[in-house]
Coordinates of C-alpha atoms in Angstrom, one line a residue:
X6 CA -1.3 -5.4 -40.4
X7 CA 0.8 -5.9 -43.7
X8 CA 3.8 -8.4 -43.9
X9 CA 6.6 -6.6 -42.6
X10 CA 4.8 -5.2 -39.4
X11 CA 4.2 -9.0 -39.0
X12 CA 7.8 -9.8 -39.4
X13 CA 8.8 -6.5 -37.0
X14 CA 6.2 -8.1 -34.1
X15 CA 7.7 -11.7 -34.7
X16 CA 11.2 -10.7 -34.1
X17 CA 10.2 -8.4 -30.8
X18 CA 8.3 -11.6 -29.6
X19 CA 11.5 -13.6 -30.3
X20 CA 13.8 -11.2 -29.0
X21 CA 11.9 -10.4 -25.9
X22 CA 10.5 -14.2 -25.0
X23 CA 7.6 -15.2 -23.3
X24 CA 6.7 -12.6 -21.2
X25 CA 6.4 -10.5 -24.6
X26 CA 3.7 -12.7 -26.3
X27 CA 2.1 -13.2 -22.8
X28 CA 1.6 -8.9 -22.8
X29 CA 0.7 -9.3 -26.4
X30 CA -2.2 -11.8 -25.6
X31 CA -3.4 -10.1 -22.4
X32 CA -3.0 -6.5 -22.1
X33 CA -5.4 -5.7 -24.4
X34 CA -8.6 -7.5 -22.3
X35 CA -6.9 -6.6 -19.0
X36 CA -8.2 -3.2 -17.4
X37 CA -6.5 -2.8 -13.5
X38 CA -9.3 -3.3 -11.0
X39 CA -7.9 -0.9 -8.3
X40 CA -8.9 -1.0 -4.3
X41 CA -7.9 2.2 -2.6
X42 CA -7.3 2.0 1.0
X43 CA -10.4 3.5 2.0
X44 CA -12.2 1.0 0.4
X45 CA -10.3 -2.1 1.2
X46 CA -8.1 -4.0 2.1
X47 CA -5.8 -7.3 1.5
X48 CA -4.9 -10.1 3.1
X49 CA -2.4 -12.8 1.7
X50 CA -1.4 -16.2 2.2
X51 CA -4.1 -17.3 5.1
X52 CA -3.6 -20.9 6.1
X53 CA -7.1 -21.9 5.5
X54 CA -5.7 -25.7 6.5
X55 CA -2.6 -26.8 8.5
X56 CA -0.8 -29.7 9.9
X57 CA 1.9 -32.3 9.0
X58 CA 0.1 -32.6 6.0
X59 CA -0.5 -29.3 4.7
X60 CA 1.1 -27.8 1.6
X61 CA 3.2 -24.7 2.5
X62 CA 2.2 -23.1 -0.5
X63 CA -1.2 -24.7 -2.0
X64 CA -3.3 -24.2 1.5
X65 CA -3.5 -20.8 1.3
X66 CA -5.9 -18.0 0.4
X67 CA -6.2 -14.3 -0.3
X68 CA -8.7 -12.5 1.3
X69 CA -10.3 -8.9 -0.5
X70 CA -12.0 -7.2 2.2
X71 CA -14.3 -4.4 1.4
X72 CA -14.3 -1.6 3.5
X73 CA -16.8 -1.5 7.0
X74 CA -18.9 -4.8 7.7
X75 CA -21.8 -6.7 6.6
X76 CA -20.6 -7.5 3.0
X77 CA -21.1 -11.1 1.5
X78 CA -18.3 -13.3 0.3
X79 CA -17.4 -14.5 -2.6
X80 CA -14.8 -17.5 -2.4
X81 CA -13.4 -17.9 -6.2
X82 CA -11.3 -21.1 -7.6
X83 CA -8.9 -20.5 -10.2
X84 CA -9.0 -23.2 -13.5
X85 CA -6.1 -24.4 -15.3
X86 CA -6.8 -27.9 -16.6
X87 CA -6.2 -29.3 -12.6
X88 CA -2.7 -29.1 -13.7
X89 CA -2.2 -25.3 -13.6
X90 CA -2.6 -21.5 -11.9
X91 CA -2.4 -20.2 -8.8
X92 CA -4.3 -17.6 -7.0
X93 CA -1.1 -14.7 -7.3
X94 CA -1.3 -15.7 -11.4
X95 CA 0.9 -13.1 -13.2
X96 CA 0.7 -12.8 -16.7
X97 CA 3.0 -10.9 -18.3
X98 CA 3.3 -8.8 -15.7
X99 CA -1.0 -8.5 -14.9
X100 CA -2.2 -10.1 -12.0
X101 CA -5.4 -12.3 -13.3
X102 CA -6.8 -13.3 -9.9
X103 CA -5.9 -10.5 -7.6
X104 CA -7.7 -8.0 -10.1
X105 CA -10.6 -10.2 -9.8
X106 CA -10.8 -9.6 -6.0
X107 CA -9.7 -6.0 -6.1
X108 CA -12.8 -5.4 -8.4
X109 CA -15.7 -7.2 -5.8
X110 CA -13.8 -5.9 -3.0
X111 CA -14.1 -2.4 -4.4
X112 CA -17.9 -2.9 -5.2
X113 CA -18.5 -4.1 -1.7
X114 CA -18.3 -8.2 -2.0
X115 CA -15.7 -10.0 -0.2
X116 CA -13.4 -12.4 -2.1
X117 CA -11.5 -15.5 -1.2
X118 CA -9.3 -16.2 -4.0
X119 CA -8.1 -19.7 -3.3
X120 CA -5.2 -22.2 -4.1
X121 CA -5.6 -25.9 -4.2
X122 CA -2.7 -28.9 -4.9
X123 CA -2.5 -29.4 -8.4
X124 CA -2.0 -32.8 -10.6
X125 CA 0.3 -34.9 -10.6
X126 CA 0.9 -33.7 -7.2
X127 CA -2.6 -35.2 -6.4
X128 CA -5.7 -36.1 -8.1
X129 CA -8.6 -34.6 -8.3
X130 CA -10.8 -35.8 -5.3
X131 CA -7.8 -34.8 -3.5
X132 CA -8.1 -31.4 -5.4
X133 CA -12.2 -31.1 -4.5
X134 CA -11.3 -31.9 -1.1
X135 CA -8.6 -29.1 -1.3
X136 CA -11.5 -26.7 -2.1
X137 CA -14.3 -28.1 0.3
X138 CA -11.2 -27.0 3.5
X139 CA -11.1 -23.3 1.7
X140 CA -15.0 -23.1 1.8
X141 CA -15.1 -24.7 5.2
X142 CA -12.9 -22.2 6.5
X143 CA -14.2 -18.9 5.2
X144 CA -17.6 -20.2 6.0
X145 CA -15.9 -20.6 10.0
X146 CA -13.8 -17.4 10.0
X147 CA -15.8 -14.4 7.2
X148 CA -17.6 -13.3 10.2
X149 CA -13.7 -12.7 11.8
X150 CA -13.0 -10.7 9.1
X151 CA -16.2 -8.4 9.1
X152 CA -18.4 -10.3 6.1
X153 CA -21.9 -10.9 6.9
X154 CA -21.2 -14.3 6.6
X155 CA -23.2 -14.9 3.1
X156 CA -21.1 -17.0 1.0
X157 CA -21.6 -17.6 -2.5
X158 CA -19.1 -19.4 -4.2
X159 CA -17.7 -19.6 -8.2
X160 CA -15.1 -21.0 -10.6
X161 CA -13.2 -20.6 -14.1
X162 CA -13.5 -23.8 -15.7
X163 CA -12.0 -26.5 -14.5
X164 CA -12.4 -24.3 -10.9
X165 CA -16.2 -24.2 -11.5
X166 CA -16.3 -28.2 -11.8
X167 CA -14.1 -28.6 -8.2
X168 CA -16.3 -26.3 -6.9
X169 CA -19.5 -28.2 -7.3
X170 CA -18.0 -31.3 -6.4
X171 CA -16.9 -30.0 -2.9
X172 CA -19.9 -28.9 -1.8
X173 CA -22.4 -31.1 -4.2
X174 CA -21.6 -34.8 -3.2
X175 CA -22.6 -35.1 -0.1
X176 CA -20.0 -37.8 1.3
X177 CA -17.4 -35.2 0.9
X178 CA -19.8 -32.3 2.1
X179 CA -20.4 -34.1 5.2
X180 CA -16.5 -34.7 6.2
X181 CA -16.0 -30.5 6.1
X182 CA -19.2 -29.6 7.7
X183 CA -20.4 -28.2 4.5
X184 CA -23.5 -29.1 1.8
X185 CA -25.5 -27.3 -1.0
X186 CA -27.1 -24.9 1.8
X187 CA -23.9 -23.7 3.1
X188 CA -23.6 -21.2 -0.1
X189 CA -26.3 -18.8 -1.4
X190 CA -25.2 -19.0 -4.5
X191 CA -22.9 -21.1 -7.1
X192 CA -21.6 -18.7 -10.0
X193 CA -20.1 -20.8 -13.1
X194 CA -17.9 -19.2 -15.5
X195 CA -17.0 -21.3 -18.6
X196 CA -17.6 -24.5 -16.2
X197 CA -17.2 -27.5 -18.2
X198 CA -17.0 -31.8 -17.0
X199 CA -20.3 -31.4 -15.3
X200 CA -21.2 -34.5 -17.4
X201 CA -18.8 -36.3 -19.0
X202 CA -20.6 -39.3 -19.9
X203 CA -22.1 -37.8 -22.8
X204 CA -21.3 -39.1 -25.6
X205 CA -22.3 -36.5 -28.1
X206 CA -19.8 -33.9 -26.2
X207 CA -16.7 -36.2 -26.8
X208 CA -17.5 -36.5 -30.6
X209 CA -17.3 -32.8 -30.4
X210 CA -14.3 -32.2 -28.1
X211 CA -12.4 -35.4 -28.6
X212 CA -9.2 -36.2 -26.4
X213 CA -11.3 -38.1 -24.7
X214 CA -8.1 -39.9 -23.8
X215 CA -6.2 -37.3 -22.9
X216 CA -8.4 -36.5 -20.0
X217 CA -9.0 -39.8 -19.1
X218 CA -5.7 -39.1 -17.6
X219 CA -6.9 -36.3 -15.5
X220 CA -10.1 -38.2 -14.1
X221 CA -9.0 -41.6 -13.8
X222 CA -8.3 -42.4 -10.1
X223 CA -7.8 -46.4 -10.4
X224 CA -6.2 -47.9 -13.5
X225 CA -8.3 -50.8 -12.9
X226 CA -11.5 -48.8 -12.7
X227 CA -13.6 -47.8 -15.8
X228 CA -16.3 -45.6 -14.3
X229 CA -14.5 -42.6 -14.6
X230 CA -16.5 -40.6 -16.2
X231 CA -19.4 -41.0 -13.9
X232 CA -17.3 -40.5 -10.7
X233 CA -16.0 -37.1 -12.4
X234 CA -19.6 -36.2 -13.2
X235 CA -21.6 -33.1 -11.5
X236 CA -24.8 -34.0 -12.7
X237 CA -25.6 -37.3 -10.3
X238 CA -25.0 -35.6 -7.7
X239 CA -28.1 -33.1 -7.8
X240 CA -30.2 -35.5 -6.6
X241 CA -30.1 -34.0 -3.2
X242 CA -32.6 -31.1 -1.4
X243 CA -31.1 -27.6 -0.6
X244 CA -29.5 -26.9 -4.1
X245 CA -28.6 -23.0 -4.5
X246 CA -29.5 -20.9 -7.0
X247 CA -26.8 -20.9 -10.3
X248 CA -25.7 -18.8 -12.4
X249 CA -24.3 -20.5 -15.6
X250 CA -22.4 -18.5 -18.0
X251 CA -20.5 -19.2 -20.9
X252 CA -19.1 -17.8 -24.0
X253 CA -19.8 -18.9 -27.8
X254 CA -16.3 -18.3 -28.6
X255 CA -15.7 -21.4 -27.0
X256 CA -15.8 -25.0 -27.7
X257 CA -19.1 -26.0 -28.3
X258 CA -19.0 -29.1 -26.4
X259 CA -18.4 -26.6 -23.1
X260 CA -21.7 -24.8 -24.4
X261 CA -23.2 -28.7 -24.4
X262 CA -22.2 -29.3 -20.9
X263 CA -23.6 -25.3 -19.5
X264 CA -26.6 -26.7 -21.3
X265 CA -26.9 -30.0 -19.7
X266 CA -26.3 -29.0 -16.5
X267 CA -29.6 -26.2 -16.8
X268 CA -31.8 -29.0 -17.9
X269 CA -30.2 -31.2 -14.7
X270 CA -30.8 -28.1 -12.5
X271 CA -34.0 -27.2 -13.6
X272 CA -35.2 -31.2 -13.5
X273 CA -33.8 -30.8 -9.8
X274 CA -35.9 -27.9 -8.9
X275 CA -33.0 -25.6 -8.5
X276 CA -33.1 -21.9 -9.7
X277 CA -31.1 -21.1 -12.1
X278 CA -29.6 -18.7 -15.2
X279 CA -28.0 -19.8 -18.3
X280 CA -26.0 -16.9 -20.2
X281 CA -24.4 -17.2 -23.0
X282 CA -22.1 -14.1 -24.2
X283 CA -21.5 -13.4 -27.3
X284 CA -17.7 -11.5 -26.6
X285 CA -14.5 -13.0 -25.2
X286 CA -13.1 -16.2 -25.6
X287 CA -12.7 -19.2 -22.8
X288 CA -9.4 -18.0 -21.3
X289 CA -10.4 -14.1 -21.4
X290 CA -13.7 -15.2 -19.4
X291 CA -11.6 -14.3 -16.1
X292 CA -10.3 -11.3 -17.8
X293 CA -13.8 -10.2 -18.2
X294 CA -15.3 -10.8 -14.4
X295 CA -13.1 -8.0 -13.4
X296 CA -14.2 -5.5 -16.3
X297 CA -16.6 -2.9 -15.3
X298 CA -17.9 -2.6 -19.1
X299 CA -18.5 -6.5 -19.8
X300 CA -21.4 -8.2 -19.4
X301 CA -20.0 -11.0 -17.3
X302 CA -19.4 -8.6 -14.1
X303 CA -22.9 -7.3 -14.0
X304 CA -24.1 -10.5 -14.2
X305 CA -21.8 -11.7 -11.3
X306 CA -23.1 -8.5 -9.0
X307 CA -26.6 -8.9 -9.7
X308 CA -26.7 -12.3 -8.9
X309 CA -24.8 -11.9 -5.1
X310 CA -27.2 -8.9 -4.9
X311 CA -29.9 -10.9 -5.6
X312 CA -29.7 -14.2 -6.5
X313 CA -32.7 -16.0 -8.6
X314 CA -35.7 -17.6 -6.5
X315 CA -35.6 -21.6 -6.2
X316 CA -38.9 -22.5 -7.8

């Protein structure tokens, strides 16, 4: 692209704003996932917890139902740094998360696309507990719905890492009903904090600071970083089998952490897969589960079809 067609795209993306650069940056990755009626259905906004205390917005889930019964379910948290997203995500114009479940749905795997309060609202045990309510209540109600009540469960990012935490420490687990047994399978995409003691990731990421601020519960409190932590709490019997997948477009200190949390997994007897693709960058990762001709989505099915055998 020569100078002036650089100048000519500038002033459109000027002239037209945000939602302009936003069609510029996604369109290209974004392929429309669709779910005809005959082969599913949709189901927006279920209450999966309410009360005085429930948030009228945040409590809620979408449900992708495939067409007949007997299908698993996948429940999927959306990232965004703990501070961002939502499970009816638009970008300019695309919708991020429902064309994830549209594409499962249509290839016979339920999905419960989930919301969960976001910082500074909360913080983020708040946030895991947010998540272990979702998975407690599609693990109650997926037989209502006509699922064979098999559950795996995934993230993006900083979704992966509330994930694990809601159904990993078992303190938590225990207050939902829930534990590592309650899923038949955890599916990481571009997970990242699973342990953020490690030195040798911050001197490669840095901002160590900055997200200080997002995992600090208590001021007065310098443990942070193993409270946030995934890897301590392994320890336990009953892990499922994982699926770990990251890009090398990314930072290498989120390749570090998918790599120290195999070597935690396989230490803990669990079974799991580390892949690491060679396309797509951290942010297009969720673009790419909902691709028919990436690697990521076959991946993702082969795994719920059969997920790898706990040594």
């Amino acid at each position: 692209m020569n100078s002036r067609m650089l100048a000519a795209l500038a002033l459109v993306l000027l002239l037209e704003g945000c939602t302009a650069v936003e069609k510029v940056a996604v369109g290209p990755f974004y392929q429309v996932a669709p779910l005809p009626p005959e082969a599913g259905s949709v189901m927006t906004d279920l209450a999966y917890f309410e009360g005085d205390d429930a948030h009228t917005e945040k409590h809620r889930l979408d449900l992708y139902r495939p067409a007949g019964s007997g299908w698993p379910i996948l429940v999927f948290v959306h990232g965004g740094s703990l501070e961002n997203g939502d499970k009816a995500l638009r970008i300019g114009g695309f919708d991020i998360y429902g064309n994830v479940g549209r594409f499962y749905a249509a290839r016979g795997v339920g999905v419960a696309v989930v919301n969960y309060r976001l910082q500074p609202e909360v913080r983020w045990p708040e946030q895991a507990d947010d998540v272990a309510r979702a998975i407690a209540w599609v693990q109650r109600h997926a037989r209502d719905y006509g699922s064979s009540g098999e559950l795996f469960l995934s993230g993006h990012s900083a979704g992966a890492w509330l994930a694990a935490h809601a159904i990993l420490d078992e303190t938590r687990a225990k207050r939902f009903d829930l534990g590592p047994d309650s899923v038949e399978g955890f599916i990481s995409v571009s997970g990242s904090g699973y342990d953020l003691t490690d030195r040798e990731t911050w001197q490669t990421f840095g901002r160590e600071k900055a997200w200080e601020k997002r995992f600090a519960t208590n001021e007065a409190r310098d443990d942070w970083r193993e409270r946030a932590s995934v890897l301590p709490l392994l320890g336990g019997p009953d892990l499922p089998p994982f699926l770990l997948v990251y890009t090398s477009k990314e930072w290498p200190a989120l390749g570090r952490q998918n790599q120290l949390m195999r070597e935690a997994l396989v230490k803990a007897g669990a079974g799991v897969k580390l892949v690491a693709l060679e396309t797509d960058s951290h942010r297009r990762m969720v673009l790419a589960m909902s691709r028919a001709d990436k690697r990521l989505s076959g991946e993702i099915l082969s795994f719920i079809q059969d997920p790898y055998p706990v040594p």
